[in-house]
Amino acid sequence: MKRAASTGDLNGQKKSKGASDAGKKRQSTSDTAMAETSFPRGGGGSTQTPYESKGSLRKSEGETLFKKESKTPTKTPSSAEKAKSRKGQPLKASTAARTKKKKGDEKMMRRGNDIEDLDGTGSEGMRIPREVKPLRFKNVNEGMLLAGVVKEVREAEALVSLPNNLTGWVEVDHVSDELNELIESTLEDDEADAPALSDYLWPGKLVRCVVLSTATVSGKKSGSHKHVAVSLKPSLCNSGLSLGSVHAGLAVYGAVASVEDHGVKISLGTSEAEAFLPFNNIPEHLKSTMRVGQLVEGVVKRVNVGGRLATLTLDEAEMAGAVTKDVEEFSLDALQPGMLVTCGVLKVLPTGLVVRFLSSFIGTIELFHLPSLLNAPTKRDSSGEAFSPITAGYREKQKVIARIIQVDIGAKAVALSMRPHILDRTPPVFVKKGVKVGAIFEKATVVKVDPGIGMVLRLKANEGEEEEGDKKKNDKKKKDKEEEEEEAEEGKPNDDFEGWVHISNVGDGRVEKLEKSYKIGREVRCRISGFSWMDGMVTVTMKESVLEAAVMLYEELSAGDKIKARVIKVDTFGCLVALNQAADSSGVRGLVPSTHLADVTLRNPEKKLTPGKLVSCRVLWVKPGERRLVLTLKKTLVSSPLPIIASYDQIKPGVVAHGYVNKVQHNGIVVSFFGQVAGFVPRSQLDVEGESLEEAYSIGQVVKARVVSYDAENRRLKLSLKSAEEGGAEDEGVGDKAVIAIGEVVTATVTSKTEAELVVKAANGAVGRLAKEHVGDHVGLIGALFEELSAGAEVQVMGLERERGAGGVTRVTMKPSLLRAREQGALPSEISQLRLHQFLQGYVRA
């Protein structure tokens, strides 16, 4: 079976046998037919499959060898030479056709300069490249096979780490055909639950991918990003797997088709072969994951008679050491990512290695997939500048072990990796050491500088460990240094790992000459911004704005957190802010809805919230898995001294907190707090009489509410605004502590002040509330007296009344007339003290 080299053949459609036979009967019109066939990247051009091309080549060679008519051998010009010969000649085609032809000629000429012919020993037209180029987004072709590692799983999609820091996106319907059938069956059954994607994929799982499409996607909020859509289906990845290529020791990829009594039946996605995985060959920690539709990568233990049924094992030691054998029926489209092969070095280039494997296949190993970038010897050029030739330790004809990570049939290109974690199928060093995104490294060392591109840094995994005693710390450093030297002598990797910083992340400003500003060996300060599981490297940033940022991940945020953010832009839907980057950078971003820009409605918010402005805000809610963050800029909510309700677990009857009106109904209002906690306030608990609720309350209005009751089972929260205004001193921490008794005169200290009242605290810890109207007797002087009082001032007050349900808080007064009456005993404390026609001192309450 042949794997398609282009998107149109991804469906796995095969040509009929009759058509194939007819093709074989066709006679070659020229002994130069194959030489005239070009192999453009991406699978375009010729419609021949690799097998057909191979057959044509052999047939053409045979005809040339035994043909007697052609006595003088003629050299047929290559496609690149033809392109050169056409250069400068006038074309009569349309403008569009001329432009297309010109671009094709230029591409073929460039390719001719980049590659050279093998000495007659290449397989299926493969050539030795003059330069080893890493995989870039622009070179990712549809139909390309790639090795990957799952790095994030969402509800209906997953993100896969691909070589060279690329990311693939896989939808839930492109995991396996068996999982698709399960999903479809649940859609037909209303009572059945759809399978959770997290049961089939998890971070760190090794997978094989086939590229479906590539695109640059632009969004108003997220900006532009490169999108690589991939499929994990074995039916697509194994489309080139042939019966003759299956042998003991081969690493194969499939999906669980069914769970039997003694093992698991594995579908390889092809009708040519199938596999069986006995329970005895499954490690204990993986047995629970064996469900229909689950992706499995195993090693063939044996092939039964007839070669159609392979018995697999998932033993990690066997899988890590299973070297692919050289069998006759191996073709380019039978190569798979994940295969371990023995290679011979053909060329040692400054950009990597060119190797030969399985007798006749040509592959490349670029610098970032050599065992380590940290162990290269440091040399100096004629000017005295230090440089590290990464490939200096390799020589031609040297034997190395590598694993295939990329197969591009259309471009006839294969890339391999010698990274230790790829060879051993283990997590990278930074995963083993528990390194987290956001970690700061104070002394990272520059190892390699790529002018105009970026730098490779050496990071020490134990740099962030806690400080120890001086002697113990020095002993540990000495021991670590000795171990590192021993490991270096033995060629073993140590705990150091590589970090990559792109030139755009070296500083907040533009860096012109990277190689002049940063020399090899220089120590720099950086912060981890992401991981590349496939490359075994971390991506870092040296931007000062990011180094000083308090937040790097959505996971670090919780509802109710008070943070600083920088305004990106203001739109009709609200204000977009950034938490950990400069205003023009991507990172952790949040949205402030238009109803939360301020306590009052802003007519021209763009004048107040200008791009780049630093603002204080509070998290309303956050969903890290969806990368969604909503915040508020309302000053009352951001600076509220009251308790923050951010989850239903924090709710207790009597607690008073600030919230905002989320919905207005005819029988009450819905008040929301942080963390999407919401409660209902009945009309009877609102301070309105005969007034329309729509007129009294507006969406987004900040209110102070008290918890009346909470039904935890049904999550029903009942609130009151009346009791909140009359009470609410829990935030003062009074509870069952000392109180100011009614009629008691005490000296107290002002602890806080609002526009309407003062909070005072007596020497015994009792708390009282002093309304603005109670600071004096004369209305004309009250304003001036109230302005003079501030936190720390001492006042003499008297208890007037206890607040209902306020936990011991007393309303107090400092009116001179009331204090004198209390001193003269002219204030009755009981009804029995009242007499007819008696004159008493009092005040207007309402």
PDB file of N, CA and C in Angstrom, residues 388-436:
ATOM      1  N   SER A 388      31.362  27.776  19.098  1.00  0.00           N
ATOM      2  CA  SER A 388      31.237  26.363  19.459  1.00  0.00           C
ATOM      3  C   SER A 388      30.757  25.568  18.255  1.00  0.00           C
ATOM      4  N   PRO A 389      31.648  24.867  17.568  1.00  0.00           N
ATOM      5  CA  PRO A 389      31.226  24.032  16.444  1.00  0.00           C
ATOM      6  C   PRO A 389      30.513  22.786  16.970  1.00  0.00           C
ATOM      7  N   ILE A 390      29.201  22.765  16.855  1.00  0.00           N
ATOM      8  CA  ILE A 390      28.399  21.695  17.449  1.00  0.00           C
ATOM      9  C   ILE A 390      28.746  20.341  16.838  1.00  0.00           C
ATOM     10  N   THR A 391      29.090  20.318  15.537  1.00  0.00           N
ATOM     11  CA  THR A 391      29.348  19.043  14.849  1.00  0.00           C
ATOM     12  C   THR A 391      30.820  18.647  14.852  1.00  0.00           C
ATOM     13  N   ALA A 392      31.634  19.321  15.673  1.00  0.00           N
ATOM     14  CA  ALA A 392      33.076  19.059  15.647  1.00  0.00           C
ATOM     15  C   ALA A 392      33.424  17.638  16.091  1.00  0.00           C
ATOM     16  N   GLY A 393      32.583  17.011  16.887  1.00  0.00           N
ATOM     17  CA  GLY A 393      32.893  15.684  17.406  1.00  0.00           C
ATOM     18  C   GLY A 393      32.483  14.550  16.490  1.00  0.00           C
ATOM     19  N   TYR A 394      32.040  14.849  15.283  1.00  0.00           N
ATOM     20  CA  TYR A 394      31.578  13.797  14.372  1.00  0.00           C
ATOM     21  C   TYR A 394      32.491  13.711  13.155  1.00  0.00           C
ATOM     22  N   ARG A 395      32.534  12.541  12.547  1.00  0.00           N
ATOM     23  CA  ARG A 395      33.368  12.319  11.359  1.00  0.00           C
ATOM     24  C   ARG A 395      32.605  11.446  10.367  1.00  0.00           C
ATOM     25  N   GLU A 396      32.990  11.495   9.133  1.00  0.00           N
ATOM     26  CA  GLU A 396      32.339  10.698   8.103  1.00  0.00           C
ATOM     27  C   GLU A 396      32.568   9.208   8.341  1.00  0.00           C
ATOM     28  N   LYS A 397      31.575   8.405   7.986  1.00  0.00           N
ATOM     29  CA  LYS A 397      31.533   6.945   8.151  1.00  0.00           C
ATOM     30  C   LYS A 397      31.337   6.514   9.596  1.00  0.00           C
ATOM     31  N   GLN A 398      31.151   7.486  10.502  1.00  0.00           N
ATOM     32  CA  GLN A 398      30.889   7.145  11.903  1.00  0.00           C
ATOM     33  C   GLN A 398      29.475   6.565  12.034  1.00  0.00           C
ATOM     34  N   LYS A 399      29.304   5.553  12.883  1.00  0.00           N
ATOM     35  CA  LYS A 399      28.013   4.937  13.108  1.00  0.00           C
ATOM     36  C   LYS A 399      27.308   5.613  14.289  1.00  0.00           C
ATOM     37  N   VAL A 400      26.048   5.982  14.090  1.00  0.00           N
ATOM     38  CA  VAL A 400      25.254   6.618  15.149  1.00  0.00           C
ATOM     39  C   VAL A 400      23.857   5.998  15.157  1.00  0.00           C
ATOM     40  N   ILE A 401      23.182   6.101  16.282  1.00  0.00           N
ATOM     41  CA  ILE A 401      21.804   5.643  16.423  1.00  0.00           C
ATOM     42  C   ILE A 401      20.902   6.868  16.454  1.00  0.00           C
ATOM     43  N   ALA A 402      19.837   6.860  15.659  1.00  0.00           N
ATOM     44  CA  ALA A 402      18.918   7.998  15.608  1.00  0.00           C
ATOM     45  C   ALA A 402      17.499   7.479  15.412  1.00  0.00           C
ATOM     46  N   ARG A 403      16.533   8.341  15.718  1.00  0.00           N
ATOM     47  CA  ARG A 403      15.124   7.984  15.557  1.00  0.00           C
ATOM     48  C   ARG A 403      14.491   8.937  14.545  1.00  0.00           C
ATOM     49  N   ILE A 404      13.707   8.394  13.629  1.00  0.00           N
ATOM     50  CA  ILE A 404      13.051   9.208  12.607  1.00  0.00           C
ATOM     51  C   ILE A 404      11.984  10.087  13.243  1.00  0.00           C
ATOM     52  N   ILE A 405      11.984  11.376  12.905  1.00  0.00           N
ATOM     53  CA  ILE A 405      10.977  12.297  13.445  1.00  0.00           C
ATOM     54  C   ILE A 405      10.197  13.009  12.343  1.00  0.00           C
ATOM     55  N   GLN A 406      10.647  12.862  11.080  1.00  0.00           N
ATOM     56  CA  GLN A 406       9.955  13.552   9.985  1.00  0.00           C
ATOM     57  C   GLN A 406      10.150  12.787   8.686  1.00  0.00           C
ATOM     58  N   VAL A 407       9.043  12.562   7.970  1.00  0.00           N
ATOM     59  CA  VAL A 407       9.104  11.922   6.660  1.00  0.00           C
ATOM     60  C   VAL A 407       8.248  12.748   5.703  1.00  0.00           C
ATOM     61  N   ASP A 408       8.876  13.289   4.671  1.00  0.00           N
ATOM     62  CA  ASP A 408       8.174  14.075   3.658  1.00  0.00           C
ATOM     63  C   ASP A 408       8.326  13.362   2.321  1.00  0.00           C
ATOM     64  N   ILE A 409       7.272  12.651   1.914  1.00  0.00           N
ATOM     65  CA  ILE A 409       7.325  11.876   0.682  1.00  0.00           C
ATOM     66  C   ILE A 409       7.504  12.785  -0.528  1.00  0.00           C
ATOM     67  N   GLY A 410       6.755  13.879  -0.588  1.00  0.00           N
ATOM     68  CA  GLY A 410       6.816  14.768  -1.736  1.00  0.00           C
ATOM     69  C   GLY A 410       8.187  15.360  -1.946  1.00  0.00           C
ATOM     70  N   ALA A 411       8.834  15.794  -0.875  1.00  0.00           N
ATOM     71  CA  ALA A 411      10.161  16.404  -0.974  1.00  0.00           C
ATOM     72  C   ALA A 411      11.275  15.372  -0.890  1.00  0.00           C
ATOM     73  N   LYS A 412      10.899  14.075  -0.689  1.00  0.00           N
ATOM     74  CA  LYS A 412      11.869  12.992  -0.539  1.00  0.00           C
ATOM     75  C   LYS A 412      12.901  13.342   0.544  1.00  0.00           C
ATOM     76  N   ALA A 413      12.385  13.752   1.688  1.00  0.00           N
ATOM     77  CA  ALA A 413      13.256  14.185   2.782  1.00  0.00           C
ATOM     78  C   ALA A 413      12.881  13.453   4.061  1.00  0.00           C
ATOM     79  N   VAL A 414      13.908  13.062   4.813  1.00  0.00           N
ATOM     80  CA  VAL A 414      13.722  12.386   6.098  1.00  0.00           C
ATOM     81  C   VAL A 414      14.612  13.083   7.121  1.00  0.00           C
ATOM     82  N   ALA A 415      14.036  13.447   8.264  1.00  0.00           N
ATOM     83  CA  ALA A 415      14.805  14.059   9.352  1.00  0.00           C
ATOM     84  C   ALA A 415      14.811  13.113  10.547  1.00  0.00           C
ATOM     85  N   LEU A 416      15.936  13.077  11.228  1.00  0.00           N
ATOM     86  CA  LEU A 416      16.095  12.193  12.379  1.00  0.00           C
ATOM     87  C   LEU A 416      16.556  12.988  13.589  1.00  0.00           C
ATOM     88  N   SER A 417      16.524  12.332  14.755  1.00  0.00           N
ATOM     89  CA  SER A 417      16.934  12.985  15.995  1.00  0.00           C
ATOM     90  C   SER A 417      17.828  12.054  16.803  1.00  0.00           C
ATOM     91  N   MET A 418      18.821  12.639  17.439  1.00  0.00           N
ATOM     92  CA  MET A 418      19.700  11.911  18.359  1.00  0.00           C
ATOM     93  C   MET A 418      19.548  12.418  19.785  1.00  0.00           C
ATOM     94  N   ARG A 419      18.480  13.199  20.040  1.00  0.00           N
ATOM     95  CA  ARG A 419      18.266  13.710  21.386  1.00  0.00           C
ATOM     96  C   ARG A 419      18.027  12.550  22.347  1.00  0.00           C
ATOM     97  N   PRO A 420      18.635  12.557  23.537  1.00  0.00           N
ATOM     98  CA  PRO A 420      18.516  11.428  24.471  1.00  0.00           C
ATOM     99  C   PRO A 420      17.079  11.078  24.828  1.00  0.00           C
ATOM    100  N   HIS A 421      16.233  12.085  25.052  1.00  0.00           N
ATOM    101  CA  HIS A 421      14.861  11.780  25.454  1.00  0.00           C
ATOM    102  C   HIS A 421      14.058  11.186  24.295  1.00  0.00           C
ATOM    103  N   ILE A 422      14.451  11.501  23.054  1.00  0.00           N
ATOM    104  CA  ILE A 422      13.787  10.914  21.892  1.00  0.00           C
ATOM    105  C   ILE A 422      14.225   9.456  21.727  1.00  0.00           C
ATOM    106  N   LEU A 423      15.513   9.201  21.870  1.00  0.00           N
ATOM    107  CA  LEU A 423      16.029   7.840  21.729  1.00  0.00           C
ATOM    108  C   LEU A 423      15.496   6.928  22.827  1.00  0.00           C
ATOM    109  N   ASP A 424      15.465   7.414  24.057  1.00  0.00           N
ATOM    110  CA  ASP A 424      15.054   6.591  25.202  1.00  0.00           C
ATOM    111  C   ASP A 424      13.552   6.621  25.456  1.00  0.00           C
ATOM    112  N   ARG A 425      12.817   7.461  24.709  1.00  0.00           N
ATOM    113  CA  ARG A 425      11.362   7.588  24.889  1.00  0.00           C
ATOM    114  C   ARG A 425      11.019   7.970  26.330  1.00  0.00           C
ATOM    115  N   THR A 426      11.754   8.937  26.854  1.00  0.00           N
ATOM    116  CA  THR A 426      11.547   9.408  28.220  1.00  0.00           C
ATOM    117  C   THR A 426      11.293  10.911  28.195  1.00  0.00           C
ATOM    118  N   PRO A 427      10.735  11.474  29.277  1.00  0.00           N
ATOM    119  CA  PRO A 427      10.512  12.925  29.323  1.00  0.00           C
ATOM    120  C   PRO A 427      11.834  13.688  29.306  1.00  0.00           C
ATOM    121  N   PRO A 428      11.838  14.915  28.785  1.00  0.00           N
ATOM    122  CA  PRO A 428      13.053  15.736  28.798  1.00  0.00           C
ATOM    123  C   PRO A 428      13.491  16.070  30.228  1.00  0.00           C
ATOM    124  N   VAL A 429      14.702  16.592  30.353  1.00  0.00           N
ATOM    125  CA  VAL A 429      15.263  16.916  31.670  1.00  0.00           C
ATOM    126  C   VAL A 429      14.391  17.914  32.413  1.00  0.00           C
ATOM    127  N   PHE A 430      13.888  18.940  31.725  1.00  0.00           N
ATOM    128  CA  PHE A 430      13.124  19.973  32.415  1.00  0.00           C
ATOM    129  C   PHE A 430      11.816  19.428  32.973  1.00  0.00           C
ATOM    130  N   VAL A 431      11.282  18.353  32.357  1.00  0.00           N
ATOM    131  CA  VAL A 431      10.069  17.731  32.898  1.00  0.00           C
ATOM    132  C   VAL A 431      10.413  16.915  34.143  1.00  0.00           C
ATOM    133  N   LYS A 432      11.504  16.148  34.069  1.00  0.00           N
ATOM    134  CA  LYS A 432      11.925  15.333  35.209  1.00  0.00           C
ATOM    135  C   LYS A 432      12.238  16.197  36.427  1.00  0.00           C
ATOM    136  N   LYS A 433      12.790  17.376  36.183  1.00  0.00           N
ATOM    137  CA  LYS A 433      13.181  18.262  37.279  1.00  0.00           C
ATOM    138  C   LYS A 433      12.035  19.149  37.760  1.00  0.00           C
ATOM    139  N   GLY A 434      10.879  19.042  37.119  1.00  0.00           N
ATOM    140  CA  GLY A 434       9.721  19.819  37.570  1.00  0.00           C
ATOM    141  C   GLY A 434       9.840  21.301  37.313  1.00  0.00           C
ATOM    142  N   VAL A 435      10.564  21.690  36.267  1.00  0.00           N
ATOM    143  CA  VAL A 435      10.709  23.106  35.929  1.00  0.00           C
ATOM    144  C   VAL A 435       9.361  23.645  35.460  1.00  0.00           C
ATOM    145  N   LYS A 436       8.984  24.807  35.963  1.00  0.00           N
ATOM    146  CA  LYS A 436       7.680  25.395  35.655  1.00  0.00           C
ATOM    147  C   LYS A 436       7.818  26.622  34.761  1.00  0.00           C
TER     148      LYS A 436
END
